[in-house]
Short mmCIF file of C-alpha atoms in Angstrom, two decimals:
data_model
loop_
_atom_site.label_atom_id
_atom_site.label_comp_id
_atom_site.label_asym_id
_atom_site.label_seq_id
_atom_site.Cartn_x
_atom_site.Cartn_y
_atom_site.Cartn_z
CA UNK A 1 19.90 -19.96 14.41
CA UNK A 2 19.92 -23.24 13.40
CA UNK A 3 16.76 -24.18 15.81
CA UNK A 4 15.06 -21.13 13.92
CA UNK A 5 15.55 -23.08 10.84
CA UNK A 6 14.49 -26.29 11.93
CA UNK A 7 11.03 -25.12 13.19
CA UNK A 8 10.31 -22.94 9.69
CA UNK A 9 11.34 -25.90 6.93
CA UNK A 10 9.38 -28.10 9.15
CA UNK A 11 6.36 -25.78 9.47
CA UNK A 12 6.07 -25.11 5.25
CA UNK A 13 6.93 -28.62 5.34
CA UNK A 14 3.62 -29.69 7.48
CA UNK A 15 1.54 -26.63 5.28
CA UNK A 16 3.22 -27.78 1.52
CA UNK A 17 -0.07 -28.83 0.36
CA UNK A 18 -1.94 -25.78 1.17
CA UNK A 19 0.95 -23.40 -0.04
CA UNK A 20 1.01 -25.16 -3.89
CA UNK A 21 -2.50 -24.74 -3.42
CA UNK A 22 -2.38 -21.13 -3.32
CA UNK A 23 0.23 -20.68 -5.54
CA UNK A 24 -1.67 -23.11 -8.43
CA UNK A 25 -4.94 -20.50 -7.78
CA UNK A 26 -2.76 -17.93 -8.43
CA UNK A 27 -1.41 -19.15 -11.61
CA UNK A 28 -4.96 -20.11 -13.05
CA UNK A 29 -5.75 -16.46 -12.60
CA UNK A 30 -2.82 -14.46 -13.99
CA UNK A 31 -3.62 -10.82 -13.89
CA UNK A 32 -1.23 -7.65 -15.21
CA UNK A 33 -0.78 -4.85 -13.28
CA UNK A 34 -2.57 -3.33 -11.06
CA UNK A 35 -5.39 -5.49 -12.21
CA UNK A 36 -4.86 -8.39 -9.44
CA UNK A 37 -8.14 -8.29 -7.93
CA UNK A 38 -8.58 -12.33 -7.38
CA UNK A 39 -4.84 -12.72 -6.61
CA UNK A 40 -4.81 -10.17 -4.03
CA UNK A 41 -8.00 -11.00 -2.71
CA UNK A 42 -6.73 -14.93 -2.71
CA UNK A 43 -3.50 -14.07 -0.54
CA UNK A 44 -5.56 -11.04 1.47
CA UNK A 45 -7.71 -13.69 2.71
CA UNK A 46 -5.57 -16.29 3.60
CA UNK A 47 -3.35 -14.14 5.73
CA UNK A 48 -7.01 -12.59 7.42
CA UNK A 49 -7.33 -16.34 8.42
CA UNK A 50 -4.39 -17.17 9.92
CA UNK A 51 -4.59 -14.25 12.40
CA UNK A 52 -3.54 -11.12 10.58
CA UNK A 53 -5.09 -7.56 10.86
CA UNK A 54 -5.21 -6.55 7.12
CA UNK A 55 -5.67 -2.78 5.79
CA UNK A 56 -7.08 -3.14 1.56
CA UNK A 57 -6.38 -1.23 -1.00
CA UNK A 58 -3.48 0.18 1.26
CA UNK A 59 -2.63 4.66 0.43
CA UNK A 60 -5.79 4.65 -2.00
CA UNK A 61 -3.73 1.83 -4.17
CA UNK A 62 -6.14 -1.18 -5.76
CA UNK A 63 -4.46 -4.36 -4.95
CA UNK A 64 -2.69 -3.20 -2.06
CA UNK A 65 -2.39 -4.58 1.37
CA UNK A 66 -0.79 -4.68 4.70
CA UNK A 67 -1.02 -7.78 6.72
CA UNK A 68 0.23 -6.75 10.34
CA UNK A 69 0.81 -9.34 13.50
CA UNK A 70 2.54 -7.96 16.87
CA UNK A 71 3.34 -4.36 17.78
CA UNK A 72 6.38 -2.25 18.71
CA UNK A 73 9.70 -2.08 17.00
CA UNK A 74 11.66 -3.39 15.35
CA UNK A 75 9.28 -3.10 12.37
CA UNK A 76 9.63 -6.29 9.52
CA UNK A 77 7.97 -6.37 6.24
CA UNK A 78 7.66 -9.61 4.11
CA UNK A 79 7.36 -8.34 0.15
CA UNK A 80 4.83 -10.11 -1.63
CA UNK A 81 3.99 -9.88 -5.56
CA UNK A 82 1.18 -11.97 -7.13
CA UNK A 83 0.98 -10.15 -11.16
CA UNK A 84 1.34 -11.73 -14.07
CA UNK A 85 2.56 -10.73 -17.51
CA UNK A 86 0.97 -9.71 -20.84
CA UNK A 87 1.01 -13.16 -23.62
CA UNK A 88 2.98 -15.44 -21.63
CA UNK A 89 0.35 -17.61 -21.14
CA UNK A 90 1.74 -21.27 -20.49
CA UNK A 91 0.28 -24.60 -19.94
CA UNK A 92 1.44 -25.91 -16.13
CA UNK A 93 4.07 -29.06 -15.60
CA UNK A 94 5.36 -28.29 -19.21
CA UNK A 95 8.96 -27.69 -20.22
CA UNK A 96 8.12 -26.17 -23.41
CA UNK A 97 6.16 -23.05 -24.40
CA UNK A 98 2.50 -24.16 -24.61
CA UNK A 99 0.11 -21.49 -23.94
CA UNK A 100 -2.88 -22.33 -22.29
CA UNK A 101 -4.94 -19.57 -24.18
CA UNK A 102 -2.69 -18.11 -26.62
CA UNK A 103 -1.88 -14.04 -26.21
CA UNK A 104 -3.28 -14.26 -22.83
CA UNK A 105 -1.54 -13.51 -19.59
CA UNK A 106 0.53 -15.53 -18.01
CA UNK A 107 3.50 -16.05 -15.05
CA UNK A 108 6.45 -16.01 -16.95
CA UNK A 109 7.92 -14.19 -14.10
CA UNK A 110 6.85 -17.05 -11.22
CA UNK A 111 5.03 -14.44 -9.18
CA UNK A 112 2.47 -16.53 -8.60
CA UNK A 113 5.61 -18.58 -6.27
CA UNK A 114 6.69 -15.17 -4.75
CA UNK A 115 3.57 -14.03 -2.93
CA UNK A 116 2.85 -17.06 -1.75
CA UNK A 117 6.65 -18.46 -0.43
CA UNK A 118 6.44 -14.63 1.60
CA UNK A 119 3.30 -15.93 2.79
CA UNK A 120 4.18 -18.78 3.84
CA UNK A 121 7.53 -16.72 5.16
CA UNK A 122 5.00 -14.75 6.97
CA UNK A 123 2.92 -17.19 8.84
CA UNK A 124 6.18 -19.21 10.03
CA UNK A 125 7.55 -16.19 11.44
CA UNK A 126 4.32 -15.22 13.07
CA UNK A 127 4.20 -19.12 14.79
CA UNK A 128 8.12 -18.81 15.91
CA UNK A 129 7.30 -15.32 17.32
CA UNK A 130 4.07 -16.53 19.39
CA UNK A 131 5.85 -19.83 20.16
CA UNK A 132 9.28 -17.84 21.88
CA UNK A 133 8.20 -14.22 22.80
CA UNK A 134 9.56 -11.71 21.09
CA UNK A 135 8.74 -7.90 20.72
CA UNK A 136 7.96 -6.31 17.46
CA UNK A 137 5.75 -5.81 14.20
CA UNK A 138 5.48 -8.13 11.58
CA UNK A 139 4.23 -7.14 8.15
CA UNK A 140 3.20 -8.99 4.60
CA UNK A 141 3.35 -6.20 1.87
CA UNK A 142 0.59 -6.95 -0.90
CA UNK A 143 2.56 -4.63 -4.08
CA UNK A 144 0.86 -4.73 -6.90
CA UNK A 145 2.06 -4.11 -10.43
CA UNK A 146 5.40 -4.52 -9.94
CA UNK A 147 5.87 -5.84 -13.94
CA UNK A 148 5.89 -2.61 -15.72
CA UNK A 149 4.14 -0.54 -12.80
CA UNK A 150 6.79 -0.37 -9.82
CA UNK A 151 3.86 -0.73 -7.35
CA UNK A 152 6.45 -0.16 -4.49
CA UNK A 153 7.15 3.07 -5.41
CA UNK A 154 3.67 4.45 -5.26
CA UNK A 155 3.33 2.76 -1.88
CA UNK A 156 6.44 4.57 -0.72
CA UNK A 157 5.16 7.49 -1.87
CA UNK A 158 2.17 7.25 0.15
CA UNK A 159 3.86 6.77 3.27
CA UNK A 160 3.43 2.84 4.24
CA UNK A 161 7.02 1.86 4.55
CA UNK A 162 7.75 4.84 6.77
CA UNK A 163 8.12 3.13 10.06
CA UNK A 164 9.81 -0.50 8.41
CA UNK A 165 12.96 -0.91 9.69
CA UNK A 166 14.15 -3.50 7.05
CA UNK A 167 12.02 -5.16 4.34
CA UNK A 168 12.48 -8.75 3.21
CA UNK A 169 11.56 -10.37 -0.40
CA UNK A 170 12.43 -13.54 -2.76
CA UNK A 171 11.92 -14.54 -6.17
CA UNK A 172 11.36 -17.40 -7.97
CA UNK A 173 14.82 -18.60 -9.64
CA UNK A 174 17.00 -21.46 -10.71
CA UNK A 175 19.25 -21.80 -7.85
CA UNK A 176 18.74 -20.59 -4.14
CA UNK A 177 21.09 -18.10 -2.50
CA UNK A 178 21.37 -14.42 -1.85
CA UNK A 179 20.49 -12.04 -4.58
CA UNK A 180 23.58 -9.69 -3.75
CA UNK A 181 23.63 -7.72 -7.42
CA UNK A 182 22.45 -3.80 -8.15
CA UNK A 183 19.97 -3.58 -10.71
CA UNK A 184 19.16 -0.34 -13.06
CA UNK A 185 17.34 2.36 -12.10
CA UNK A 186 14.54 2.89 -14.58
CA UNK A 187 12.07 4.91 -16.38
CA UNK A 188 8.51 4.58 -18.72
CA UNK A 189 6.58 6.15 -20.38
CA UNK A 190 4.60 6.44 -23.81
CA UNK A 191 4.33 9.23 -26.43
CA UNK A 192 1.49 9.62 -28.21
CA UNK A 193 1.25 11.56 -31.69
CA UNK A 194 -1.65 13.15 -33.22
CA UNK A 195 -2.28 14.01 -36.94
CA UNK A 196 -4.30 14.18 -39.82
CA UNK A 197 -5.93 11.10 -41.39
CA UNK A 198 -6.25 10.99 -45.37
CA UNK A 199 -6.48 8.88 -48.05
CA UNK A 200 -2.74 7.54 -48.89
CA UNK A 201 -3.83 7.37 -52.91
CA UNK A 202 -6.13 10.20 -53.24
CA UNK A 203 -4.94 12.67 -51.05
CA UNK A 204 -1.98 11.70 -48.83
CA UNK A 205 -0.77 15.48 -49.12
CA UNK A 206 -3.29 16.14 -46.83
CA UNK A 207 -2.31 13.83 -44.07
CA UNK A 208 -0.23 14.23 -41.31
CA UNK A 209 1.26 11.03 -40.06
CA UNK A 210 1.36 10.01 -36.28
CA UNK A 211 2.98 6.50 -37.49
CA UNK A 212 5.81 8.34 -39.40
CA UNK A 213 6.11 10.39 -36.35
CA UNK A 214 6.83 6.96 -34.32
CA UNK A 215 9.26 5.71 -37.01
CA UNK A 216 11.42 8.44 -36.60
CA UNK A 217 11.41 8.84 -32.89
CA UNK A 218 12.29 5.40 -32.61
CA UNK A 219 15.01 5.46 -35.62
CA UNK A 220 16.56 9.00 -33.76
CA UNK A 221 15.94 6.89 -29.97
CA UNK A 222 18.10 3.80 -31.87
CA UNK A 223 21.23 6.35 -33.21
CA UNK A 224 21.21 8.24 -29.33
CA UNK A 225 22.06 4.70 -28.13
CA UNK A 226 25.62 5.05 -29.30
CA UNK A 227 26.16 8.59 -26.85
CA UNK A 228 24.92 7.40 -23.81
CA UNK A 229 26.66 5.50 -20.97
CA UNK A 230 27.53 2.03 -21.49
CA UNK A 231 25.71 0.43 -18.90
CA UNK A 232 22.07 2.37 -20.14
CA UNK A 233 19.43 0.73 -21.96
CA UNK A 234 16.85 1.79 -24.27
CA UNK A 235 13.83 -0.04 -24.69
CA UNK A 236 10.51 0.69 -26.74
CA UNK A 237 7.53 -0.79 -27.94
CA UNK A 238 5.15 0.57 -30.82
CA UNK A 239 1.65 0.25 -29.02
CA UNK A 240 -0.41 1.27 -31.44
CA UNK A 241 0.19 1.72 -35.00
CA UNK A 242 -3.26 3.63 -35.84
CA UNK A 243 -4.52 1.03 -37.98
CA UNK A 244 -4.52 -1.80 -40.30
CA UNK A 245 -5.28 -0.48 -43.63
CA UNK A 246 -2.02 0.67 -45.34
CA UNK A 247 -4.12 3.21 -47.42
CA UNK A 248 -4.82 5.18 -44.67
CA UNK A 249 -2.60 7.61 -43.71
CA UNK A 250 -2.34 7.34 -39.50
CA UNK A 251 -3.73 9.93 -37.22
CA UNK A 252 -2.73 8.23 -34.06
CA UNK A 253 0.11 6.11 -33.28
CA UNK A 254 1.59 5.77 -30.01
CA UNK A 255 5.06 4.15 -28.68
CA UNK A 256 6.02 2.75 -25.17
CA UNK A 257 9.67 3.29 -23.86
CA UNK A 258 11.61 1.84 -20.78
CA UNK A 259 14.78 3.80 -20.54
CA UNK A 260 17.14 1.65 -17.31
CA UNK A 261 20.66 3.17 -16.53
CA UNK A 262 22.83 3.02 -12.55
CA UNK A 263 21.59 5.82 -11.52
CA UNK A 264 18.85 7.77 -11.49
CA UNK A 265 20.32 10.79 -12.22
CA UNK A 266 21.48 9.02 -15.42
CA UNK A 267 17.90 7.63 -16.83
CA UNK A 268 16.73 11.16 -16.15
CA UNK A 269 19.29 12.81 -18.49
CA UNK A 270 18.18 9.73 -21.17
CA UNK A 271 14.67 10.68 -20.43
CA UNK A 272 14.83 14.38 -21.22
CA UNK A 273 16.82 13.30 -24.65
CA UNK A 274 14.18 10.99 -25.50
CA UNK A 275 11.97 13.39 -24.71
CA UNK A 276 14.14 16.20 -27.52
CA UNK A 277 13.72 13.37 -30.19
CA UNK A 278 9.95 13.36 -29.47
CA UNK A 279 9.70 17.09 -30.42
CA UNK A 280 11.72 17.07 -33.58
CA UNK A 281 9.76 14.22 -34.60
CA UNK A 282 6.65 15.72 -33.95
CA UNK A 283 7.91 18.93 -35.68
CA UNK A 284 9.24 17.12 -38.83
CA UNK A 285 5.74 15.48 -39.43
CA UNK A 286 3.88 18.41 -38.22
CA UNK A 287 1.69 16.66 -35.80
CA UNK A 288 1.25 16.79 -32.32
CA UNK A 289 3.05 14.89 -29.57
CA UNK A 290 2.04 13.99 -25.57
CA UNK A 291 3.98 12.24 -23.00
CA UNK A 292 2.34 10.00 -20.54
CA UNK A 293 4.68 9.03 -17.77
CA UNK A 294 3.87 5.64 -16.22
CA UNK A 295 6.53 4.99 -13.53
CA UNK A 296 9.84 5.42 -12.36
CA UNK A 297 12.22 3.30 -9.91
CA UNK A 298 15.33 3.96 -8.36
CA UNK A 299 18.37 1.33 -8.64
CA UNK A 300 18.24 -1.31 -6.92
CA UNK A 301 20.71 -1.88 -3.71
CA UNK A 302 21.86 -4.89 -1.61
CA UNK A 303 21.92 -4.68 2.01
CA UNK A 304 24.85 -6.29 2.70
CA UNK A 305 24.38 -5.95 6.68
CA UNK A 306 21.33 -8.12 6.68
CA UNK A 307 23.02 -10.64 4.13
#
């Protein structure tokens, strides 16, 4: 084991250059979910040249890809994630919050270090395989929009981690060791309320607020949090208000939640709550309410064989 180690720090060690390379492209073009094109293009490409059959746009998904050396079982996937998030843009080599371009995206989240350390993961296990025999498949996972979008789970869903055996990741943190915790399962989505716009002075009798509908969703979502389980969370964000003009009574308004709990069995019970407080809000305003799902994810579990 300890040979194994030897020849991979001393293979990044030889490539170190090239890898911050990569990784500084990466962070000069931060992109949100599901909207990596140049990222995933940047590490698609670089894995292409060092040998590696890629599939694009992997199940139908933008962004996605499967980099695949060798063939036979056992079946090894390397997780790579290259998104960035919404407003954290920030200035590189400084300590401080300094946005490059401020409200634009940014890698608050070090993804930009992720995809490319399982690349480099990737291309040292690929040498160490050619270099001492060895049968199986050896796979870099492209997942896109895993801040806010769960890309793994649509990728599951379409069937492309079927045949893995075990799957391998790493992130970006301040000290180096075994990520051994469970995480919360989770849940988003957005409801969006319809109503009537008026003039607030001349004729607010004949509006029908969607922002009043969003204040008390999110003041009944706030008083549920005392009557669920402990360990659940309750998140939201008011996406759009409608409007800027306060004489305007608001005809659309629209509100993001993120509802985490242990199980998933548990954020679905939240969920369908959430869902309850919707309704009555929509009913006590008398406008009309929609829910958008956006993703979903299971809890997260260590493996604590492979550790």
């Amino acid at each position: 084991m300890e040979a194994i180690f030897q020849f991979v720090d001393e293979m990044i060690e030889t490539r170190r250059e090239a890898y911050c390379a990569i990784a500084d492209d990466i962070w000069d073009h931060p992109e949100t979910r599901f909207e990596e094109y140049w990222s995933a293009q940047r590490l698609a490409d670089a894995l292409e040249a060092e040998g590696f059959q890629l599939t694009r746009d992997a199940g139908g998904i933008p962004n996605a890809f499967i980099a695949s050396v060798g063939e036979g079982q056992p079946v090894i996937a390397l997780l790579g994630e290259f998104d960035a998030l919404a407003g954290l843009s920030q200035q590189a080599h400084c300590a401080e919050p300094t946005p490059s371009t401020p409200g634009a995206n940014g890698h608050g989240c070090g993804h930009n270090l992720l995809g490319t350390a399982a690349f480099a993961a990737a291309v040292a296990a690929k040498a160490w395989l050619q270099q001492h025999g060895g049968a199986g498949t050896l796979r870099f996972y492209g997942c896109p929009g895993e801040e806010g979008g769960s890309g793994k789970t649509f990728m599951v869903r379409e069937g492309l981690f079927d045949d893995v055996d075990a799957a391998l990741t790493w992130h970006p943190e301040a000290w180096a060791g075994m990520f051994s915790t469970r995480t919360l399962a989770n849940i988003q989505a957005a409801w969006r309320f319809t109503g009537t716009a008026a003039h607030a002075a001349n004729s607010p009798h004949l509006g029908r607020s969607a922002l009043d509908a969003v204040t008390l969703m999110t003041t009944g979502s706030n008083f549920l949090n005392e009557h669920i389980i402990e360990k659940a969370r309750v998140h939201y964000a008011i996406t759009d208000t409608g409007g800027v003009s306060p004489n305007v009574v608001q005809a659309q308004a629209e509100v993001l939640y993120l509802i985490r709990a242990p199980e998933m069995a548990d954020a679905e019970q939240i969920f369908a709550r959430i869902e309850k407080i919707a309704q009555g809000a929509a009913l006590m305003t008398e406008t009309q309410v929609s829910c958008r799902f956006e993703k979903a994810c299971s809890s997260y579990l260590p493996n604590r064989t492979l550790e």
